Tab-separated table of C-alpha atoms in Angstrom:
chain	number	residue	atom	x	y	z
A	245	MET	CA	-54.096	176.051	132.739
A	246	PHE	CA	-56.221	178.182	130.441
A	247	ILE	CA	-55.870	181.964	130.629
A	248	GLY	CA	-56.506	184.838	128.265
A	249	GLU	CA	-59.183	186.146	125.927
A	250	TYR	CA	-59.203	185.661	122.156
A	251	GLN	CA	-61.486	186.769	119.334
A	252	HIS	CA	-62.461	184.271	116.628
A	253	THR	CA	-65.237	183.749	114.100
A	254	LEU	CA	-67.406	180.811	113.152
A	255	ASP	CA	-67.369	179.870	109.504
A	256	ALA	CA	-70.500	178.927	107.540
A	257	LYS	CA	-70.099	175.261	108.593
A	258	GLY	CA	-69.995	176.068	112.319
A	259	ARG	CA	-66.238	175.626	112.678
A	260	MET	CA	-63.891	177.882	114.579
A	261	PHE	CA	-60.188	178.021	115.286
A	262	VAL	CA	-59.034	177.080	118.761
A	263	PRO	CA	-56.394	179.505	120.032
A	264	ALA	CA	-52.976	177.950	119.522
A	265	LYS	CA	-52.134	178.436	123.227
A	266	PHE	CA	-55.064	176.173	124.205
A	267	ARG	CA	-54.539	173.320	121.737
A	268	ASP	CA	-51.967	171.271	123.646
A	269	ASP	CA	-53.784	171.561	126.972
A	270	LEU	CA	-57.101	170.511	125.425
A	271	GLY	CA	-55.545	167.377	123.987
A	272	ASP	CA	-56.629	165.266	121.038
A	273	VAL	CA	-60.196	164.688	122.245
A	274	PHE	CA	-62.028	167.064	124.558
A	275	ILE	CA	-65.580	167.787	125.652
A	276	ALA	CA	-67.825	170.745	124.793
A	277	THR	CA	-71.094	171.205	126.654
A	278	LEU	CA	-73.648	173.744	127.777
A	279	GLY	CA	-72.122	176.165	130.224
A	280	LEU	CA	-73.590	178.544	132.729
A	281	ASP	CA	-74.426	182.178	131.888
A	282	ASN	CA	-75.305	181.199	128.274
A	283	CYS	CA	-71.815	180.248	127.188
A	284	LEU	CA	-70.265	176.907	126.296
A	285	PHE	CA	-67.773	175.078	128.486
A	286	VAL	CA	-64.914	173.157	126.864
A	287	PHE	CA	-62.980	170.733	129.070
A	288	PRO	CA	-59.932	168.573	128.504
A	289	GLN	CA	-61.029	164.931	128.906
A	290	GLU	CA	-59.189	164.568	132.243
A	291	GLU	CA	-60.899	167.631	133.736
A	292	PHE	CA	-64.295	166.511	132.453
A	293	ASP	CA	-63.730	163.110	134.087
A	294	ARG	CA	-62.939	164.808	137.431
A	295	LEU	CA	-66.156	166.822	137.268
A	296	LYS	CA	-68.118	163.730	136.262
A	297	ALA	CA	-66.783	161.859	139.307
A	298	LYS	CA	-67.932	164.667	141.597
A	299	LEU	CA	-71.408	164.691	140.059
A	300	ASP	CA	-71.588	160.887	140.211
A	301	ALA	CA	-70.898	161.092	143.965
A	302	VAL	CA	-74.068	163.127	144.577
A	303	SER	CA	-77.100	161.031	145.429
A	304	ILE	CA	-79.452	160.268	142.565
A	305	THR	CA	-82.289	161.098	144.961
A	306	ASN	CA	-81.243	164.773	144.915
A	307	LYS	CA	-83.556	166.406	142.361
A	308	ASP	CA	-81.298	169.419	141.727
A	309	ALA	CA	-78.327	167.127	141.111
A	310	ARG	CA	-80.351	165.094	138.607
A	311	ARG	CA	-81.484	168.233	136.791
A	312	PHE	CA	-77.966	169.651	136.643
A	313	ALA	CA	-76.543	166.329	135.407
A	314	ARG	CA	-79.115	166.257	132.599
A	315	PHE	CA	-78.337	169.853	131.676
A	316	PHE	CA	-74.607	169.230	131.723
A	317	PHE	CA	-74.294	165.772	130.120
A	318	ALA	CA	-77.233	165.465	127.713
A	319	ARG	CA	-75.822	167.836	125.117
A	320	ALA	CA	-72.143	167.284	125.786
A	321	CYS	CA	-70.111	166.138	122.810
A	322	GLU	CA	-66.605	164.920	122.115
A	323	CYS	CA	-64.618	167.275	119.913
A	324	GLU	CA	-61.459	166.855	117.893
A	325	MET	CA	-59.462	169.505	116.091
A	326	ASP	CA	-58.842	169.203	112.398
A	327	LYS	CA	-55.367	169.700	110.951
A	328	GLN	CA	-55.878	173.478	110.826
A	329	GLY	CA	-56.759	173.657	114.542
A	330	ARG	CA	-60.511	174.105	114.026
A	331	ILE	CA	-63.372	172.440	115.859
A	332	MET	CA	-66.894	171.800	114.645
A	333	LEU	CA	-69.529	172.846	117.163
A	334	PRO	CA	-72.937	171.132	116.910
A	335	SER	CA	-75.822	173.469	116.121
A	336	ILE	CA	-77.559	172.710	119.436
A	337	LEU	CA	-74.544	174.080	121.323
A	338	ARG	CA	-74.127	177.068	118.994
A	339	ASP	CA	-77.825	177.913	119.357
A	340	TYR	CA	-77.732	177.706	123.162
A	341	ALA	CA	-74.834	180.173	123.385
A	342	GLY	CA	-76.026	182.368	120.518
A	343	LEU	CA	-72.848	181.718	118.540
A	344	THR	CA	-73.455	182.957	115.023
A	345	LYS	CA	-70.278	184.659	113.884
A	346	ASP	CA	-68.112	186.504	116.415
A	347	VAL	CA	-66.923	184.294	119.273
A	348	THR	CA	-64.879	185.261	122.303
A	349	VAL	CA	-62.766	182.374	123.574
A	350	VAL	CA	-61.863	182.736	127.245
A	351	GLY	CA	-59.441	180.702	129.335
A	352	VAL	CA	-60.856	180.111	132.813
A	353	SER	CA	-58.289	178.027	134.706
A	354	ASN	CA	-59.445	174.432	134.112
A	355	ARG	CA	-61.769	175.096	131.164
A	356	VAL	CA	-62.326	177.213	128.091
A	357	GLU	CA	-65.512	179.224	127.670
A	358	LEU	CA	-66.996	180.157	124.290
A	359	TRP	CA	-69.127	183.299	124.279
A	360	ASN	CA	-71.113	185.254	121.742
A	361	THR	CA	-68.861	188.323	121.637
A	362	ALA	CA	-71.693	190.816	122.225
A	363	ASP	CA	-72.869	188.817	125.269
A	364	TRP	CA	-69.308	188.615	126.613
A	365	GLU	CA	-68.842	192.361	126.300
A	366	ALA	CA	-72.189	193.096	127.972
A	367	GLU	CA	-71.728	190.577	130.789
A	368	HIS	CA	-68.143	191.443	131.607
A	369	SER	CA	-68.187	195.186	131.223
A	370	PHE	CA	-66.915	197.024	134.278
A	371	ASP	CA	-70.168	198.970	134.051
A	372	ASN	CA	-72.032	195.820	135.109
A	373	PHE	CA	-69.978	194.599	138.037
A	374	SER	CA	-67.617	195.895	140.639
A	375	PRO	CA	-64.369	193.999	141.277
A	376	ASP	CA	-64.536	195.249	144.890
A	377	GLU	CA	-68.029	193.799	145.437
A	378	LEU	CA	-67.001	190.551	143.802
A	379	SER	CA	-63.893	190.267	145.983
A	380	GLU	CA	-66.073	190.646	149.091
A	381	LYS	CA	-68.251	187.745	147.904
A	382	MET	CA	-65.160	185.643	147.205
A	383	GLU	CA	-63.966	186.262	150.748
A	384	LEU	CA	-67.188	184.635	151.988
A	385	LEU	CA	-66.197	181.543	149.981
A	386	GLY	CA	-62.785	181.499	151.638
A	387	LEU	CA	-60.845	182.920	148.691
């Protein structure tokens, strides 16, 4: 399980350190792809395979499912950490999420999210959302 928030930086080659607490759970090879809300999603291979199976079960005749599958899989890439615990993020992923230097790495249960730090701070400021309003919406989902 991934939890917590960590601050890291990209180096000039587009590499960043993966928080030590996430390294074992990500495994030797894991998947980075476009995420929602202009961040990147990073999945352990097993979790990515579970999500893939769910998407594969949706009919190919469903236009929204086809569009989401293209969005999700087309730019996905396998990642491996180097001996220092860094990963290289392709420029297409970095550009999508606006990752230039300061990166906020967030554990979100079954995945890791990579955010441009300024975007993370703006999106997740308590000025921009109310935990009470959000909890009411979660109740509608049965949580």
